[in-house]
Amino acid sequence: MIVAITREVSPSIARCELTHLTRHEIDVEVARSQHLQYEKILMDMGCHLRRLPPEPNLPDSVFVEDTAIVLDELALVTRPGATSRREETRGVAEVLREYRTIFHIVSPGTLDGGDVLQIGRTLYVGKTGRTNESGVDQLMELVSPYKYKVETVEVEGCLHLKSAVTLVGENTLLINKSWVDPKRFGSREYIDIDPMEPYAANALLVGDQLVYPASFPKTLRRLESKGLSVRVVDVSELQKAEGAVTCCSLIFEKSLPINIELDA
Ligand code: GLY
């Protein structure tokens, strides 16, 4: 069974962190209804939804992806790079404890889940304002015994690594090459975003289906022309908060037979 952790939109989302965007008014009711639609799509796709209650004093708390990295073997609760987001991890950790052994990034490390792109047993980690060297070192130390490789990647012009590149198929990446260098990811198939849609590289892959924002129709056509199965959702109000479709959930298999031999 696939579990999707989400959190309801905070009534204070208008006070969210913004790094690369200009602040525009956010309609909380519209944001809530878009988020509900997003959750409905996840349930239609077969996910078991674990919805956390809203956090009135944590404006960015709908973006649960940044609070944890969930692997088959363990969950790592992050220490988000934005100080205003540090408290978001607590509620998520409580739910994750039901599914995985929990570890934590500790000070001075910072790591945002949006900076970690898992492809098989490689974790690509964006070097951004949200993730620092200590955060990467702690991640590496934790996962290396489970035979994961950690590779850092330069990112420019956007908030997180997954603003610039996401996995849309087993070996296929959707990418904005102005923000991240495709050579960092080895020999794979690449789908370029339409240049008129710089924020279009964030797609959420669940099984073999994609959840994708309605606001990038040109890039959507590129995905569909490759035969990819896409569920489109309007997340325009959440995008004003510098959020995207991967940010709004933590998706993982409920439990898996663990058969990994630890390094001595
Ligand atoms: N507003 C999303 C973030 O900055 O983390």
Short mmCIF file of N, CA and C and ligand atoms in Angstrom, two decimals, residues 16-19 60 63 66 85 130 159-160 241-242, ligand 1:
data_model
loop_
_atom_site.label_atom_id
_atom_site.label_comp_id
_atom_site.label_asym_id
_atom_site.label_seq_id
_atom_site.Cartn_x
_atom_site.Cartn_y
_atom_site.Cartn_z
N CYS A 16 3.87 33.07 4.13
CA CYS A 16 4.86 32.04 3.77
C CYS A 16 6.22 32.65 3.41
N GLU A 17 7.23 31.79 3.44
CA GLU A 17 8.56 32.18 2.96
C GLU A 17 8.48 32.36 1.44
N LEU A 18 9.15 33.39 0.92
CA LEU A 18 9.30 33.53 -0.53
C LEU A 18 10.75 33.86 -0.82
N THR A 19 11.35 33.17 -1.78
CA THR A 19 12.76 33.38 -2.09
C THR A 19 12.93 33.94 -3.50
N ASP A 60 4.02 27.74 6.09
CA ASP A 60 4.43 26.86 4.99
C ASP A 60 4.16 25.38 5.25
N PHE A 63 3.52 22.25 2.97
CA PHE A 63 4.58 21.70 2.11
C PHE A 63 5.38 20.64 2.87
N ASP A 66 9.20 18.91 2.60
CA ASP A 66 10.48 19.43 3.09
C ASP A 66 10.86 18.91 4.47
N ARG A 85 10.35 27.41 9.49
CA ARG A 85 9.76 26.12 9.13
C ARG A 85 10.20 24.97 10.05
N ARG A 130 18.76 26.32 1.28
CA ARG A 130 18.04 25.59 2.31
C ARG A 130 18.81 24.37 2.85
N LEU A 159 14.22 27.56 -5.89
CA LEU A 159 14.26 27.28 -4.44
C LEU A 159 14.94 25.95 -4.11
N HIS A 160 14.49 24.90 -4.78
CA HIS A 160 14.94 23.54 -4.43
C HIS A 160 15.41 22.79 -5.68
N ALA A 241 2.76 30.57 -3.16
CA ALA A 241 3.56 30.39 -1.93
C ALA A 241 4.87 29.66 -2.24
N GLU A 242 5.25 29.62 -3.50
CA GLU A 242 6.47 28.96 -3.97
C GLU A 242 6.41 27.45 -3.68
N1 GLY B 1 7.21 28.90 0.62
C1 GLY B 1 7.88 27.68 0.49
C2 GLY B 1 9.24 27.77 1.08
O1 GLY B 1 9.85 28.81 0.93
O2 GLY B 1 9.74 26.87 1.69
#
